[in-house]
Amino acid sequence: MEIDDITGIIINNSMEIHKKLGPGLLESVYEAVLYKKLEKEGLFVERQKPVDFVFEGISFQEGFRVDLLVEKTVVVELKSVERTAPVHSKQVLTYLRLLNLEVGLLINFGGATLKEGLERIVNNYAPSASPRLRVNQKGVSQ
């Protein structure tokens, strides 16, 4: 399955969840529901996946946890806040770099609609998604 197909399934399910549950719940609730929905879609999903990494020769066991890792290729970071901060997309990009992955999604369930709470973050990947969903792309205006 292509990365764009995977992200499409994640986004569609996230939109359905937001539409049915609305904003205001804890991040952990949205995480649990999205996890189950993606599994029902037949995707391999790891929840709260611990990630080890090495920095300057020092090994960090479980240095951080990824909310969801889908099909071992897409990082999904979930938030439930009124508005995301620039640091949130930087967080996803750092996860992608440390995991040597190409695509991540930052999904904020805290807004009135999911549309303004959705960002696709890329790390050395030429996605086919709409330019308005791209972050960290040379030559793409923000």
XYZ file of N, CA, C and O in Angstrom:
568
model
N 0.841 -1.176 0.000
C 0.000 0.000 0.000
C 0.888 1.242 0.000
O 1.862 1.311 0.731
N 0.539 2.218 -0.802
C 1.301 3.466 -0.924
C 1.090 4.348 0.305
O 0.036 4.292 0.949
N 2.079 5.189 0.600
C 1.981 6.108 1.737
C 0.753 6.997 1.611
O 0.038 7.228 2.590
N 0.491 7.509 0.416
C -0.659 8.395 0.236
C -1.976 7.671 0.493
O -2.939 8.272 0.983
N -2.040 6.391 0.186
C -3.248 5.604 0.493
C -3.414 5.468 2.003
O -4.523 5.595 2.535
N -2.306 5.201 2.687
C -2.336 5.048 4.141
C -2.777 6.357 4.801
O -3.669 6.360 5.659
N -2.162 7.466 4.392
C -2.528 8.745 5.002
C -3.981 9.102 4.682
O -4.667 9.685 5.527
N -4.454 8.745 3.509
C -5.852 8.986 3.159
C -6.805 8.246 4.090
O -7.811 8.808 4.549
N -6.487 7.000 4.391
C -7.316 6.204 5.306
C -7.291 6.818 6.710
O -8.324 6.931 7.372
N -6.116 7.240 7.151
C -5.985 7.855 8.477
C -6.809 9.139 8.547
O -7.565 9.367 9.505
N -6.683 9.987 7.535
C -7.394 11.262 7.520
C -8.905 11.042 7.457
O -9.657 11.668 8.209
N -9.362 10.154 6.599
C -10.804 9.891 6.485
C -11.382 9.403 7.809
O -12.455 9.849 8.235
N -10.681 8.493 8.473
C -11.160 7.983 9.755
C -11.113 9.056 10.836
O -12.010 9.131 11.678
N -10.088 9.894 10.799
C -9.991 10.985 11.769
C -11.136 11.968 11.599
O -11.722 12.437 12.590
N -11.471 12.275 10.360
C -12.579 13.193 10.095
C -13.899 12.604 10.593
O -14.723 13.311 11.184
N -14.089 11.325 10.380
C -15.307 10.654 10.844
C -15.390 10.682 12.372
O -16.447 10.964 12.944
N -14.271 10.414 13.031
C -14.228 10.449 14.494
C -14.571 11.840 15.000
O -15.395 12.007 15.913
N -13.951 12.856 14.411
C -14.192 14.231 14.855
C -15.646 14.634 14.626
O -16.263 15.278 15.474
N -16.179 14.220 13.508
C -17.568 14.546 13.185
C -18.527 13.902 14.195
O -19.486 14.527 14.639
N -18.252 12.663 14.575
C -19.146 11.941 15.485
C -18.922 12.282 16.954
O -19.878 12.371 17.724
N -17.667 12.449 17.372
C -17.372 12.712 18.781
C -17.248 14.201 19.096
O -17.471 14.604 20.240
N -16.842 14.996 18.103
C -16.633 16.418 18.329
C -15.354 16.691 19.098
O -14.654 15.776 19.518
N -15.055 17.981 19.306
C -13.861 18.359 20.063
C -14.123 18.281 21.562
O -15.263 18.134 21.994
N -13.048 18.361 22.340
C -13.196 18.487 23.786
C -12.849 17.267 24.607
O -12.788 17.351 25.830
N -12.624 16.131 23.973
C -12.235 14.944 24.723
C -10.723 14.926 24.914
O -9.986 15.649 24.250
N -10.261 14.071 25.791
C -8.827 13.921 25.995
C -8.180 13.306 24.757
O -8.795 12.498 24.057
N -6.929 13.663 24.538
C -6.157 13.110 23.421
C -6.164 11.583 23.443
O -6.280 10.930 22.406
N -6.066 11.005 24.622
C -6.011 9.544 24.755
C -7.287 8.875 24.236
O -7.228 7.745 23.733
N -8.414 9.551 24.338
C -9.673 8.994 23.823
C -9.623 8.935 22.299
O -9.928 7.902 21.696
N -9.230 10.033 21.671
C -9.133 10.053 20.207
C -8.112 9.030 19.729
O -8.313 8.362 18.717
N -7.012 8.903 20.455
C -5.968 7.937 20.099
C -6.512 6.511 20.120
O -6.293 5.740 19.181
N -7.230 6.165 21.178
C -7.775 4.810 21.306
C -8.791 4.513 20.206
O -8.780 3.436 19.605
N -9.656 5.472 19.922
C -10.690 5.272 18.898
C -10.058 5.171 17.508
O -10.398 4.271 16.730
N -9.123 6.067 17.192
C -8.471 6.020 15.878
C -7.684 4.724 15.721
O -7.714 4.092 14.659
N -7.009 4.301 16.765
C -6.259 3.038 16.749
C -7.172 1.879 16.346
O -6.861 1.108 15.443
N -8.317 1.769 17.004
C -9.258 0.676 16.719
C -9.827 0.772 15.310
O -9.969 -0.236 14.608
N -10.153 1.991 14.882
C -10.723 2.165 13.540
C -9.707 1.789 12.456
O -10.064 1.159 11.462
N -8.452 2.155 12.655
C -7.427 1.828 11.660
C -7.165 0.329 11.623
O -6.935 -0.234 10.549
N -7.197 -0.312 12.780
C -7.066 -1.774 12.802
C -8.215 -2.433 12.042
O -8.003 -3.385 11.309
N -9.428 -1.910 12.218
C -10.592 -2.442 11.492
C -10.434 -2.270 9.983
O -10.978 -3.044 9.214
N -9.689 -1.246 9.583
C -9.416 -0.999 8.160
C -8.377 -1.978 7.615
O -8.061 -1.973 6.443
N -7.800 -2.778 8.509
C -6.802 -3.754 8.094
C -5.376 -3.247 8.128
O -4.466 -3.903 7.615
N -5.161 -2.088 8.746
C -3.820 -1.530 8.833
C -3.109 -2.043 10.085
O -3.738 -2.288 11.114
N -1.797 -2.200 9.988
C -0.977 -2.560 11.136
C -0.655 -1.272 11.881
O -0.026 -0.367 11.329
N -1.094 -1.176 13.137
C -0.932 0.049 13.912
C -0.276 -0.265 15.246
O -0.679 -1.191 15.949
N 0.759 0.517 15.577
C 1.402 0.412 16.877
C 1.055 1.674 17.660
O 1.209 2.782 17.156
N 0.557 1.470 18.875
C 0.114 2.582 19.715
C 1.124 2.824 20.830
O 1.587 1.887 21.465
N 1.459 4.109 21.053
C 2.433 4.498 22.072
C 3.723 3.703 21.925
O 4.260 3.158 22.878
N 4.194 3.654 20.679
C 5.387 2.878 20.354
C 6.635 3.567 20.905
O 6.947 4.697 20.551
N 7.349 2.874 21.805
C 8.602 3.451 22.305
C 9.666 3.417 21.214
O 9.748 2.461 20.444
N 10.445 4.492 21.161
C 11.480 4.590 20.137
C 12.824 4.826 20.814
O 12.967 5.733 21.634
N 13.777 3.979 20.476
C 15.142 4.131 20.957
C 15.927 4.929 19.921
O 15.658 4.836 18.718
N 16.893 5.712 20.388
C 17.770 6.382 19.433
C 19.124 6.624 20.075
O 19.285 6.513 21.288
N 20.094 6.913 19.216
C 21.460 7.167 19.664
C 21.816 8.597 19.303
O 21.580 9.042 18.174
N 22.370 9.323 20.261
C 22.815 10.694 20.034
C 24.207 10.836 20.604
O 24.442 10.570 21.792
N 25.132 11.215 19.738
C 26.537 11.392 20.115
C 27.077 10.183 20.887
O 27.738 10.312 21.905
N 26.728 9.011 20.378
C 27.235 7.776 20.952
C 26.514 7.302 22.200
O 26.853 6.265 22.756
N 25.524 8.060 22.647
C 24.770 7.677 23.840
C 23.433 7.105 23.400
O 22.699 7.728 22.635
N 23.127 5.907 23.893
C 21.872 5.239 23.544
C 20.773 5.647 24.519
O 20.967 5.618 25.731
N 19.640 6.050 23.953
C 18.482 6.420 24.767
C 17.394 5.388 24.543
O 16.788 5.319 23.471
N 17.168 4.543 25.550
C 16.121 3.535 25.480
C 14.786 4.234 25.697
O 14.638 4.995 26.647
N 13.855 3.966 24.806
C 12.533 4.591 24.889
C 12.664 6.102 25.050
O 12.059 6.717 25.934
N 13.465 6.702 24.176
C 13.711 8.140 24.213
C 12.446 8.964 24.041
O 12.334 10.054 24.585
N 11.509 8.449 23.295
C 10.214 9.089 23.125
C 9.217 8.048 22.671
O 9.580 6.919 22.348
N 7.959 8.408 22.660
C 6.890 7.510 22.214
C 6.100 8.175 21.100
O 5.748 9.343 21.199
N 5.825 7.397 20.077
C 5.003 7.863 18.964
C 3.559 7.485 19.287
O 3.292 6.338 19.662
N 2.637 8.444 19.152
C 1.228 8.141 19.449
C 0.773 6.925 18.654
O 0.321 5.947 19.217
N 0.893 7.022 17.324
C 0.554 5.897 16.450
C 1.604 5.791 15.357
O 2.018 6.803 14.793
N 2.019 4.581 15.063
C 2.885 4.307 13.919
C 2.104 3.335 13.048
O 1.794 2.219 13.463
N 1.745 3.788 11.849
C 0.857 3.026 10.981
C 1.653 2.397 9.839
O 2.384 3.090 9.129
N 1.492 1.083 9.718
C 2.165 0.312 8.668
C 3.677 0.514 8.680
O 4.330 0.440 7.640
N 4.219 0.831 9.850
C 5.662 1.057 10.021
C 6.199 2.169 9.123
O 7.410 2.282 8.903
N 5.302 3.012 8.573
C 5.746 4.052 7.652
C 5.225 5.449 7.960
O 5.847 6.423 7.559
N 4.100 5.574 8.651
C 3.492 6.884 8.886
C 3.379 7.144 10.385
O 2.752 6.376 11.110
N 3.998 8.229 10.826
C 3.903 8.674 12.215
C 2.644 9.523 12.346
O 2.399 10.409 11.534
N 1.843 9.240 13.378
C 0.647 10.039 13.642
C 0.768 10.601 15.055
O 0.833 9.852 16.023
N 0.820 11.917 15.141
C 0.869 12.609 16.427
C -0.478 13.287 16.633
O -0.926 14.063 15.784
N -1.133 12.960 17.735
C -2.465 13.484 18.005
C -2.416 14.555 19.079
O -1.637 14.458 20.033
N -3.264 15.549 18.914
C -3.426 16.614 19.902
C -4.914 16.843 20.109
O -5.739 16.517 19.249
N -5.242 17.433 21.251
C -6.601 17.852 21.531
C -6.512 19.202 22.237
O -6.747 19.316 23.430
N -6.119 20.201 21.464
C -5.927 21.557 21.962
C -6.673 22.526 21.056
O -7.023 22.185 19.930
N -6.934 23.735 21.576
C -7.648 24.707 20.754
C -6.917 24.986 19.451
O -7.526 25.061 18.396
N -5.606 25.152 19.551
C -4.798 25.479 18.377
C -3.412 24.880 18.561
O -2.830 24.991 19.640
N -2.886 24.245 17.522
C -1.536 23.699 17.632
C -0.519 24.838 17.563
O -0.790 25.906 17.010
N 0.634 24.578 18.113
C 1.747 25.526 18.077
C 2.766 25.041 17.053
O 2.802 23.857 16.720
N 3.607 25.943 16.547
C 4.636 25.531 15.582
C 5.517 24.386 16.084
O 5.975 23.562 15.304
N 5.723 24.301 17.386
C 6.565 23.248 17.936
C 5.975 21.860 17.679
O 6.718 20.878 17.578
N 4.662 21.752 17.530
C 4.039 20.445 17.311
C 4.443 19.846 15.965
O 4.742 18.650 15.884
N 4.460 20.652 14.914
C 4.892 20.115 13.617
C 6.391 19.831 13.620
O 6.846 18.866 13.002
N 7.149 20.628 14.363
C 8.587 20.367 14.485
C 8.828 19.052 15.226
O 9.756 18.310 14.908
N 7.989 18.772 16.209
C 8.070 17.515 16.953
C 7.900 16.328 16.009
O 8.682 15.369 16.041
N 6.901 16.395 15.138
C 6.654 15.303 14.184
C 7.831 15.164 13.230
O 8.282 14.052 12.944
N 8.347 16.284 12.748
C 9.489 16.234 11.838
C 10.707 15.595 12.513
O 11.407 14.784 11.914
N 10.936 15.918 13.769
C 12.044 15.308 14.509
C 11.834 13.809 14.642
O 12.764 13.020 14.457
N 10.611 13.390 14.953
C 10.312 11.956 15.017
C 10.628 11.281 13.687
O 11.236 10.212 13.645
N 10.207 11.919 12.589
C 10.467 11.344 11.263
C 11.959 11.204 11.009
O 12.415 10.168 10.503
N 12.713 12.224 11.362
C 14.168 12.172 11.144
C 14.823 11.080 11.973
O 15.661 10.338 11.478
N 14.437 10.977 13.249
C 15.038 9.964 14.121
C 14.645 8.546 13.714
O 15.410 7.604 13.903
N 13.446 8.403 13.154
C 12.983 7.086 12.711
C 13.349 6.797 11.256
O 13.092 5.713 10.747
N 13.913 7.802 10.574
C 14.246 7.689 9.155
C 13.000 7.339 8.320
O 13.031 6.454 7.479
N 11.914 8.054 8.597
C 10.662 7.879 7.861
C 10.356 9.141 7.081
O 10.930 10.199 7.332
N 9.433 9.029 6.132
C 9.183 10.133 5.214
C 7.948 10.980 5.514
O 7.927 12.154 5.189
N 6.910 10.394 6.104
C 5.647 11.121 6.238
C 5.054 10.962 7.631
O 5.040 9.860 8.196
N 4.552 12.084 8.144
C 3.839 12.078 9.411
C 2.607 12.951 9.315
O 2.518 13.834 8.469
N 1.664 12.688 10.197
C 0.458 13.503 10.278
C 0.345 14.064 11.686
O 0.522 13.336 12.667
N 0.062 15.345 11.758
C -0.271 15.997 13.015
C -1.765 16.254 12.956
O -2.244 16.964 12.064
N -2.508 15.631 13.858
C -3.964 15.731 13.840
C -4.439 16.298 15.170
O -4.214 15.699 16.220
N -5.083 17.465 15.092
C -5.605 18.114 16.291
C -7.127 17.990 16.320
O -7.821 18.557 15.484
N -7.625 17.252 17.296
C -9.062 17.050 17.438
C -9.729 18.161 18.248
O -10.930 18.116 18.473
N -8.971 19.167 18.675
C -9.505 20.192 19.561
C -10.259 21.326 18.893
O -10.955 22.082 19.562
N -10.144 21.466 17.582
C -10.792 22.576 16.887
C -12.239 22.288 16.525
O -12.727 21.159 16.654
N -12.926 23.335 16.062
C -14.328 23.196 15.661
C -14.489 22.205 14.517
O -15.448 21.439 14.482
N -13.535 22.218 13.582
C -13.509 21.224 12.506
C -12.109 20.633 12.456
O -11.155 21.241 12.944
N -11.990 19.484 11.846
C -10.674 18.842 11.770
C -9.812 19.472 10.677
O -8.587 19.412 10.732
N -10.447 20.109 9.710
C -9.715 20.663 8.567
C -8.573 21.583 8.997
O -7.459 21.463 8.497
N -8.834 22.480 9.949
C -7.767 23.393 10.378
C -6.780 22.723 11.324
O -5.738 23.279 11.621
N -7.091 21.532 11.786
C -6.223 20.839 12.718
C -5.440 19.704 12.098
O -4.983 18.812 12.801
N -5.256 19.747 10.795
C -4.592 18.653 10.102
C -3.369 19.155 9.349
O -3.460 20.091 8.559
N -2.228 18.549 9.621
C -0.996 18.878 8.897
C -0.302 17.598 8.469
O -0.217 16.642 9.233
N 0.176 17.603 7.243
C 0.988 16.505 6.725
C 2.420 17.003 6.707
O 2.719 18.001 6.056
N 3.281 16.322 7.437
C 4.684 16.723 7.540
C 5.520 15.711 6.785
O 5.315 14.505 6.926
N 6.436 16.219 5.963
C 7.256 15.322 5.155
C 8.737 15.521 5.452
O 9.178 16.609 5.789
N 9.469 14.442 5.302
C 10.906 14.421 5.516
C 11.531 13.780 4.282
O 11.529 12.563 4.151
N 12.000 14.610 3.352
C 12.612 14.105 2.111
C 11.677 13.190 1.335
O 12.041 12.090 0.954
N 10.460 13.648 1.120
C 9.451 12.871 0.398
C 8.683 13.813 -0.507
O 8.373 14.931 -0.118
N 8.378 13.361 -1.711
C 7.593 14.155 -2.646
C 6.165 13.621 -2.663
O 5.829 12.749 -3.458
N 5.307 14.105 -1.752
C 3.949 13.569 -1.656
C 3.063 14.028 -2.806
O 3.318 15.037 -3.443
N 2.012 13.280 -3.018
C 1.061 13.654 -4.050
C -0.111 14.424 -3.470
O -1.009 14.813 -4.187
N -0.105 14.666 -2.148
C -1.205 15.372 -1.488
C -1.233 16.832 -1.910
O -0.259 17.381 -2.418
N -2.345 17.451 -1.669
C -2.538 18.860 -1.957
C -1.446 19.690 -1.291
O -1.076 19.422 -0.153
N -0.923 20.735 -1.978
C 0.140 21.555 -1.397
C -0.236 22.171 -0.047
O 0.611 22.413 0.779
N -1.524 22.399 0.212
C -1.906 23.017 1.485
C -1.692 22.073 2.656
O -1.707 22.500 3.802
N -1.495 20.777 2.397
C -1.249 19.821 3.470
C 0.234 19.546 3.663
O 0.609 18.754 4.510
N 1.082 20.198 2.890
C 2.517 19.933 2.971
C 3.213 20.885 3.924
O 2.945 22.065 3.945
N 4.153 20.347 4.659
C 4.998 21.126 5.555
C 6.424 20.679 5.284
O 6.676 19.528 4.972
N 7.372 21.611 5.393
C 8.779 21.273 5.204
C 9.080 20.843 3.774
O 9.833 19.929 3.541
N 8.478 21.523 2.818
C 8.720 21.247 1.397
C 9.398 22.460 0.774
O 8.863 23.558 0.836
N 10.543 22.301 0.180
C 11.207 23.398 -0.531
C 10.363 23.771 -1.730
O 9.875 22.909 -2.467
N 10.169 25.055 -1.928
C 9.440 25.526 -3.103
C 7.933 25.534 -2.940
O 7.227 25.905 -3.841
N 7.431 25.142 -1.779
C 5.989 25.156 -1.549
C 5.690 26.278 -0.587
O 6.222 26.327 0.510
N 4.857 27.229 -1.014
C 4.531 28.346 -0.120
C 3.599 27.875 0.975
O 2.769 26.988 0.778
N 3.743 28.459 2.134
C 2.928 28.089 3.301
C 1.828 29.089 3.511
O 1.951 30.222 3.473
